[in-house]
């Protein structure tokens, strides 16, 4: 069975399922390309309000296939560089996608699978799920933005421990550190993620897009620059039709239905 990224719809949520079960849902360039294509389509669809990424079966994603990496060692370094660029383009697409992206993690998220989960806006994990920055276990260094996301989220010493040690980290520890948003019973990560997506889908898409963009920009901005961005987003959203809907519904004690 070849690796693929399956796209289905649950209500207003697009579910992207990494399907490569014989290799614990390992990633490959075809999956990266399919992920970018799916997000491009969802961005232009008014029917899709959010995206959930999940692995087929008992695993979220084992990262890159070691068999493929071993084969690439016999090729020009440009072959692996091109493959990583594909992964990085998908990671960048997730971060710039204007709608919420939620990872639903069962089993394990290792290597680039961990990077993929970190790139998502929200992470739901089964209580018995584990995460691993496993690159150093096979004499490799991280990709997929893992070093950046961990450096932004953790003290340097802890990020160093995880990246250099390559040991498994329980979902509960990531939850305590704020890297996992919600814990679910085993087998219920997707259901919990879909419930979260449904709640977000009831909110104004333009406001959620602004929040995501502002958070992305804040990591490298000065306070003065961020204040200017917040002003511009606020004014633009106030004059959007959804603000009229939301304010009127709040004052009337009604449930808003956003465009």
XYZ file of C-alpha atoms in Angstrom:
259
model
C 0.000 0.000 0.000
C 1.383 3.398 -0.997
C 1.389 6.377 1.310
C -1.434 8.856 0.811
C -3.182 11.776 2.427
C -6.930 11.221 2.469
C -9.310 14.162 2.589
C -12.828 13.838 3.990
C -15.337 16.286 5.439
C -17.088 16.225 8.803
C -19.563 19.095 8.916
C -17.515 22.243 8.316
C -14.212 20.510 9.105
C -11.850 18.987 6.569
C -10.117 15.891 7.970
C -6.727 15.047 6.479
C -5.716 11.467 7.278
C -2.089 10.385 6.882
C -2.378 6.825 5.586
C 0.802 4.770 5.437
C 0.060 2.142 8.110
C 2.754 -0.354 7.121
C 5.337 2.315 8.037
C 3.417 3.817 10.968
C 2.130 6.643 8.758
C 5.589 7.801 7.709
C 5.620 10.901 5.518
C 6.834 11.261 1.944
C 6.885 13.979 -0.762
C 3.515 12.894 -2.167
C 1.903 13.545 1.223
C 3.523 16.983 1.471
C 2.204 17.952 -1.962
C -1.266 16.613 -1.178
C -1.314 18.531 2.093
C -0.531 21.812 0.381
C -3.124 21.152 -2.329
C -5.787 20.325 0.269
C -5.120 23.505 2.256
C -5.227 25.626 -0.891
C -8.636 24.203 -1.719
C -9.941 24.615 1.831
C -8.757 28.223 2.012
C -11.014 29.126 -0.893
C -14.022 27.181 0.408
C -16.609 29.008 2.495
C -17.923 25.589 3.578
C -14.686 24.632 5.381
C -14.075 26.426 8.675
C -11.222 24.321 10.077
C -8.882 21.390 9.381
C -7.978 18.356 11.499
C -4.867 16.285 10.745
C -4.928 12.685 11.988
C -3.070 9.437 11.349
C -4.770 6.262 10.195
C -5.063 3.569 12.831
C -3.048 3.463 16.033
C -0.325 5.962 15.065
C -0.304 9.657 14.292
C 2.943 9.764 12.322
C 6.405 8.213 12.628
C 8.063 11.019 10.666
C 10.224 10.248 7.664
C 10.716 6.725 6.357
C 14.164 5.487 7.366
C 14.145 3.183 4.349
C 13.658 6.177 2.061
C 16.310 8.165 3.908
C 18.772 5.286 3.593
C 18.096 5.121 -0.152
C 18.547 8.882 -0.466
C 22.048 8.556 0.991
C 23.019 6.964 -2.336
C 21.650 9.959 -4.259
C 22.828 13.514 -4.663
C 22.295 15.631 -1.499
C 19.949 17.735 -3.619
C 17.414 14.858 -3.601
C 16.982 15.010 0.164
C 17.113 18.799 0.153
C 14.209 18.860 -2.308
C 12.252 16.424 -0.138
C 12.752 18.555 2.962
C 11.702 21.637 1.023
C 8.434 19.831 0.292
C 7.899 19.190 3.996
C 8.790 22.749 4.867
C 6.410 24.129 2.267
C 3.619 22.114 3.905
C 4.608 23.358 7.380
C 4.611 26.934 6.091
C 1.220 26.373 4.427
C -0.225 25.230 7.771
C 1.132 28.267 9.582
C -0.148 30.750 6.968
C -3.498 28.979 6.399
C -6.121 31.464 7.673
C -8.276 28.847 9.428
C -7.607 26.730 12.531
C -5.578 23.532 12.011
C -5.839 20.911 14.761
C -3.646 17.831 15.219
C -5.421 14.744 16.605
C -2.658 12.518 17.974
C -3.042 8.832 18.817
C -0.163 6.460 19.527
C 2.960 8.422 18.725
C 4.160 11.511 16.903
C 7.864 11.069 16.207
C 10.422 13.027 14.210
C 8.696 15.006 11.481
C 5.383 13.731 12.865
C 6.141 15.673 16.057
C 7.150 18.669 13.912
C 3.839 18.432 12.069
C 1.861 18.414 15.310
C 3.809 21.430 16.615
C 3.025 23.357 13.426
C -0.714 22.995 14.012
C -2.600 25.735 15.851
C -4.017 23.325 18.423
C -3.105 19.793 19.509
C -5.439 17.162 20.933
C -3.697 13.994 22.123
C -4.778 10.677 23.579
C -3.680 10.340 27.185
C -1.439 7.401 26.282
C 0.099 9.120 23.246
C 3.813 9.869 23.180
C 5.942 12.396 21.332
C 9.601 12.096 20.398
C 12.178 14.359 18.772
C 13.841 11.163 17.630
C 16.300 12.557 15.080
C 19.401 12.207 17.239
C 18.612 8.495 17.734
C 19.755 7.941 14.128
C 22.444 10.659 14.046
C 20.224 13.289 12.420
C 19.133 16.816 13.273
C 15.556 18.141 13.252
C 13.515 19.417 10.326
C 9.927 20.563 9.846
C 10.424 23.589 12.092
C 10.811 21.537 15.272
C 13.837 23.444 16.573
C 12.042 26.762 15.970
C 8.773 25.742 17.608
C 10.472 24.194 20.639
C 12.801 27.176 21.038
C 9.762 29.481 20.986
C 7.794 27.386 23.482
C 10.317 25.970 25.962
C 13.345 27.035 28.001
C 16.549 26.421 26.041
C 17.705 23.702 28.410
C 14.503 21.701 28.024
C 14.430 22.077 24.241
C 18.063 20.930 24.203
C 17.219 17.893 26.340
C 14.399 16.834 24.037
C 16.307 17.362 20.791
C 19.598 15.853 21.929
C 18.133 13.046 24.054
C 15.484 11.875 21.593
C 13.483 10.198 24.353
C 9.733 9.659 24.374
C 7.691 12.348 26.091
C 4.244 11.585 27.477
C 1.278 13.586 26.205
C 0.497 14.585 29.799
C 3.860 16.348 30.093
C 3.287 18.288 26.875
C -0.169 19.190 28.159
C 1.315 20.488 31.413
C 3.801 22.591 29.417
C 1.092 24.006 27.150
C 2.140 22.228 23.941
C -0.956 20.010 23.961
C -4.307 21.755 24.370
C -6.494 18.821 25.371
C -6.112 15.212 26.453
C -8.589 12.585 25.297
C -9.244 8.979 26.161
C -7.397 6.476 23.970
C -9.071 6.282 20.574
C -10.979 9.528 21.090
C -8.462 12.139 19.899
C -10.210 12.649 16.552
C -13.660 12.904 18.137
C -12.375 15.453 20.644
C -10.584 17.403 17.892
C -13.757 17.491 15.799
C -15.725 18.804 18.778
C -13.124 21.539 19.225
C -13.257 22.326 15.514
C -17.050 22.587 15.677
C -16.836 25.108 18.509
C -14.301 27.196 16.586
C -16.410 26.904 13.452
C -19.203 28.777 15.192
C -16.949 31.836 15.526
C -16.317 34.502 12.903
C -13.740 33.221 10.378
C -12.277 36.668 9.776
C -11.614 37.156 13.507
C -9.924 33.734 13.801
C -7.779 34.504 10.748
C -6.669 37.773 12.352
C -5.838 36.052 15.636
C -3.691 33.457 13.853
C -1.895 36.108 11.807
C -1.289 38.306 14.847
C 0.163 35.411 16.838
C 2.443 34.491 13.945
C 3.662 38.076 13.617
C 4.099 38.607 17.373
C 7.003 36.140 17.614
C 9.327 38.475 15.753
C 7.714 41.875 16.302
C 8.444 44.728 18.663
C 5.597 45.834 20.927
C 5.213 49.020 18.896
C 4.903 47.100 15.631
C 2.478 44.611 17.166
C 0.289 47.391 18.552
C 0.019 48.824 15.044
C -0.937 45.419 13.650
C -3.551 44.909 16.365
C -5.051 48.325 15.586
C -5.313 47.570 11.876
C -6.838 44.121 12.390
C -9.306 45.434 14.980
C -10.539 48.256 12.758
C -10.851 45.948 9.754
C -12.805 43.377 11.763
C -15.054 45.992 13.364
C -16.157 47.082 9.898
C -16.676 43.502 8.716
C -20.294 42.314 8.534
C -19.581 39.682 11.172
C -18.920 42.306 13.847
C -22.388 43.702 13.269
C -23.838 40.200 13.569
C -21.838 39.404 16.702
C -22.486 42.642 18.567
C -26.203 42.616 17.757
C -26.539 38.986 18.859
C -24.670 39.648 22.110
C -26.868 42.625 22.968
C -30.002 40.640 22.133
C -28.728 37.601 24.083
C -28.964 35.478 20.922
C -26.580 33.032 19.247
C -24.781 34.652 16.295
C -24.576 32.967 12.892
C -21.484 34.303 11.167
C -20.839 34.547 7.452
